[in-house]
Amino acid sequence: MEWENVINNIGFWYNVFIEWYNSAPIVAQVLAIIGIITLLALTITLVYYIIKGIAYLVYYIFKGLYLLLKYIGYGFYRLTEGFYFLVSGKKKPSKQEISHKNIQNTTINQNSYILEYCSECGRRISERMKLHFGKNGMAFCENCGKQLNLNHALRTLTVSH
């Protein structure tokens, strides 16, 4: 029953507006259209920013929950890790030891790369050339003829790091 009253009320005020609009001078009609378009644009903009704000709110709530759970899990991991080292009697490796191992692994990988490819032409080095590297520390590329020196390659590798 109440919806009928609302619809009747809207219809009544719409008819009043149409009567006023038809009886108004042309300048008032143009200004009324401009005002209605302005109110529609402002309403659409307001609704857009409200929806955008709600979306940001939901996004940051979920992001905060994710980070909260992530760091609670990380804290639990650190706690169990510390308990493990306490119970097992093993010494926890320091960050300096870990970074030193990473540097050694990187150097080994890059040395094997130096022994695998020619620095001039980029082609793979043959097994014979690897044997020459092992004996003399130098070899000539079978493809381009460039002299490859292992000691020079290692020095440039350590200087670049």
Tab-separated table of C-alpha atoms in Angstrom:
chain	number	residue	atom	x	y	z
A	1	MET	CA	0.000	0.000	0.000
A	2	GLU	CA	2.794	2.395	0.775
A	3	TRP	CA	4.468	1.919	-2.631
A	4	GLU	CA	1.265	3.101	-4.295
A	5	ASN	CA	1.417	6.322	-2.267
A	6	VAL	CA	5.075	6.857	-3.216
A	7	ILE	CA	4.364	6.316	-6.916
A	8	ASN	CA	1.301	8.600	-6.774
A	9	ASN	CA	3.346	11.287	-4.997
A	10	ILE	CA	6.139	11.097	-7.624
A	11	GLY	CA	3.533	11.304	-10.414
A	12	PHE	CA	1.895	14.331	-8.801
A	13	TRP	CA	5.186	16.281	-8.509
A	14	TYR	CA	6.191	15.280	-12.036
A	15	ASN	CA	2.923	16.751	-13.378
A	16	VAL	CA	3.471	19.949	-11.352
A	17	PHE	CA	6.994	20.280	-12.811
A	18	ILE	CA	5.736	19.713	-16.394
A	19	GLU	CA	3.022	22.375	-15.958
A	20	TRP	CA	5.589	24.845	-14.598
A	21	TYR	CA	8.062	23.958	-17.374
A	22	ASN	CA	5.476	24.523	-20.145
A	23	SER	CA	4.325	27.847	-18.685
A	24	ALA	CA	7.895	29.188	-18.089
A	25	PRO	CA	9.714	31.434	-20.595
A	26	ILE	CA	12.291	29.836	-22.940
A	27	VAL	CA	15.260	31.116	-20.883
A	28	ALA	CA	13.941	29.382	-17.748
A	29	GLN	CA	13.349	26.173	-19.726
A	30	VAL	CA	16.967	26.161	-21.015
A	31	LEU	CA	18.307	26.892	-17.536
A	32	ALA	CA	16.143	24.105	-16.099
A	33	ILE	CA	17.558	21.602	-18.623
A	34	ILE	CA	21.132	22.756	-17.832
A	35	GLY	CA	20.410	22.407	-14.106
A	36	ILE	CA	18.976	18.918	-14.534
A	37	ILE	CA	21.987	17.795	-16.603
A	38	THR	CA	24.344	19.288	-13.996
A	39	LEU	CA	22.545	17.508	-11.164
A	40	LEU	CA	22.702	14.215	-13.096
A	41	ALA	CA	26.445	14.642	-13.731
A	42	LEU	CA	27.105	15.455	-10.067
A	43	THR	CA	25.004	12.484	-8.947
A	44	ILE	CA	26.817	10.097	-11.279
A	45	THR	CA	30.207	11.450	-10.138
A	46	LEU	CA	29.223	11.123	-6.492
A	47	VAL	CA	28.010	7.540	-6.971
A	48	TYR	CA	31.222	6.681	-8.865
A	49	TYR	CA	33.462	7.968	-6.070
A	50	ILE	CA	31.376	6.261	-3.398
A	51	ILE	CA	31.674	2.920	-5.222
A	52	LYS	CA	35.399	3.519	-5.793
A	53	GLY	CA	35.890	4.321	-2.102
A	54	ILE	CA	34.065	1.176	-1.049
A	55	ALA	CA	36.183	-0.878	-3.468
A	56	TYR	CA	39.398	0.635	-2.048
A	57	LEU	CA	38.163	0.002	1.466
A	58	VAL	CA	37.467	-3.658	0.720
A	59	TYR	CA	40.808	-4.018	-1.108
A	60	TYR	CA	42.846	-2.561	1.746
A	61	ILE	CA	40.950	-4.568	4.359
A	62	PHE	CA	41.772	-7.786	2.501
A	63	LYS	CA	45.366	-6.651	1.923
A	64	GLY	CA	45.743	-5.883	5.625
A	65	LEU	CA	44.288	-9.258	6.582
A	66	TYR	CA	46.643	-10.981	4.136
A	67	LEU	CA	49.697	-9.185	5.516
A	68	LEU	CA	48.572	-9.823	9.081
A	69	LEU	CA	48.190	-13.550	8.446
A	70	LYS	CA	51.440	-13.625	6.473
A	71	TYR	CA	53.461	-12.108	9.305
A	72	ILE	CA	51.724	-14.221	11.928
A	73	GLY	CA	52.782	-17.256	9.869
A	74	TYR	CA	56.294	-15.846	9.517
A	75	GLY	CA	56.485	-15.284	13.267
A	76	PHE	CA	55.291	-18.838	13.878
A	77	TYR	CA	57.974	-20.083	11.451
A	78	ARG	CA	60.693	-18.093	13.224
A	79	LEU	CA	59.476	-19.361	16.577
A	80	THR	CA	59.570	-23.008	15.487
A	81	GLU	CA	62.938	-22.470	13.779
A	82	GLY	CA	64.395	-21.038	16.984
A	83	PHE	CA	62.882	-23.883	18.975
A	84	TYR	CA	64.409	-26.376	16.511
A	85	PHE	CA	67.900	-24.918	16.905
A	86	LEU	CA	67.430	-24.795	20.680
A	87	VAL	CA	66.339	-28.431	20.959
A	88	SER	CA	68.733	-29.893	18.359
A	89	GLY	CA	71.771	-28.046	19.677
A	90	LYS	CA	72.784	-26.984	16.159
A	91	LYS	CA	74.176	-23.528	15.609
A	92	LYS	CA	72.020	-21.203	13.549
A	93	PRO	CA	73.965	-20.013	10.457
A	94	SER	CA	74.632	-16.291	10.400
A	95	LYS	CA	73.648	-14.064	7.482
A	96	GLN	CA	77.314	-13.481	6.649
A	97	GLU	CA	77.939	-17.213	6.174
A	98	ILE	CA	74.865	-17.547	3.983
A	99	SER	CA	75.878	-14.615	1.754
A	100	HIS	CA	79.448	-15.989	1.510
A	101	LYS	CA	78.084	-19.342	0.269
A	102	ASN	CA	75.912	-17.535	-2.309
A	103	ILE	CA	78.942	-15.606	-3.611
A	104	GLN	CA	80.934	-18.831	-3.984
A	105	ASN	CA	78.070	-20.526	-5.850
A	106	THR	CA	77.739	-17.547	-8.185
A	107	THR	CA	81.477	-17.546	-8.916
A	108	ILE	CA	81.443	-21.276	-9.657
A	109	ASN	CA	78.478	-20.913	-12.005
A	110	GLN	CA	80.107	-18.023	-13.853
A	111	ASN	CA	83.431	-19.886	-14.121
A	112	SER	CA	81.652	-22.838	-15.683
A	113	TYR	CA	79.979	-20.395	-18.099
A	114	ILE	CA	83.396	-18.967	-19.028
A	115	LEU	CA	84.627	-22.474	-19.743
A	116	GLU	CA	81.557	-23.286	-21.817
A	117	TYR	CA	81.414	-20.440	-24.385
A	118	CYS	CA	83.850	-18.305	-26.356
A	119	SER	CA	83.773	-14.651	-25.354
A	120	GLU	CA	84.326	-13.527	-28.961
A	121	CYS	CA	81.986	-15.616	-31.124
A	122	GLY	CA	79.746	-17.077	-28.417
A	123	ARG	CA	79.993	-20.669	-29.601
A	124	ARG	CA	80.389	-23.635	-27.277
A	125	ILE	CA	83.957	-24.615	-26.374
A	126	SER	CA	84.918	-28.171	-27.309
A	127	GLU	CA	86.282	-30.825	-24.954
A	128	ARG	CA	89.764	-30.451	-26.452
A	129	MET	CA	89.774	-26.758	-25.609
A	130	LYS	CA	88.671	-27.566	-22.060
A	131	LEU	CA	91.648	-29.909	-21.737
A	132	HIS	CA	93.943	-27.075	-22.882
A	133	PHE	CA	92.375	-24.819	-20.273
A	134	GLY	CA	93.083	-27.454	-17.636
A	135	LYS	CA	96.756	-27.798	-18.680
A	136	ASN	CA	97.814	-24.310	-19.739
A	137	GLY	CA	95.072	-22.007	-18.480
A	138	MET	CA	94.581	-20.793	-22.044
A	139	ALA	CA	93.302	-22.080	-25.391
A	140	PHE	CA	92.398	-20.891	-28.864
A	141	CYS	CA	88.803	-20.948	-30.050
A	142	GLU	CA	88.321	-23.491	-32.835
A	143	ASN	CA	85.667	-21.326	-34.499
A	144	CYS	CA	87.107	-17.795	-34.497
A	145	GLY	CA	90.753	-18.345	-33.457
A	146	LYS	CA	90.715	-15.932	-30.503
A	147	GLN	CA	93.051	-16.733	-27.638
A	148	LEU	CA	91.037	-17.391	-24.501
A	149	ASN	CA	92.860	-16.936	-21.206
A	150	LEU	CA	91.255	-18.426	-18.094
A	151	ASN	CA	93.243	-16.258	-15.646
A	152	HIS	CA	92.263	-13.065	-17.499
A	153	ALA	CA	88.597	-14.142	-17.539
A	154	LEU	CA	88.668	-14.858	-13.800
A	155	ARG	CA	90.285	-11.490	-13.054
A	156	THR	CA	87.649	-9.593	-15.034
A	157	LEU	CA	84.969	-11.632	-13.278
A	158	THR	CA	86.218	-10.733	-9.802
A	159	VAL	CA	86.739	-7.051	-10.763
A	160	SER	CA	83.195	-6.758	-12.115
A	161	HIS	CA	81.718	-8.027	-8.817
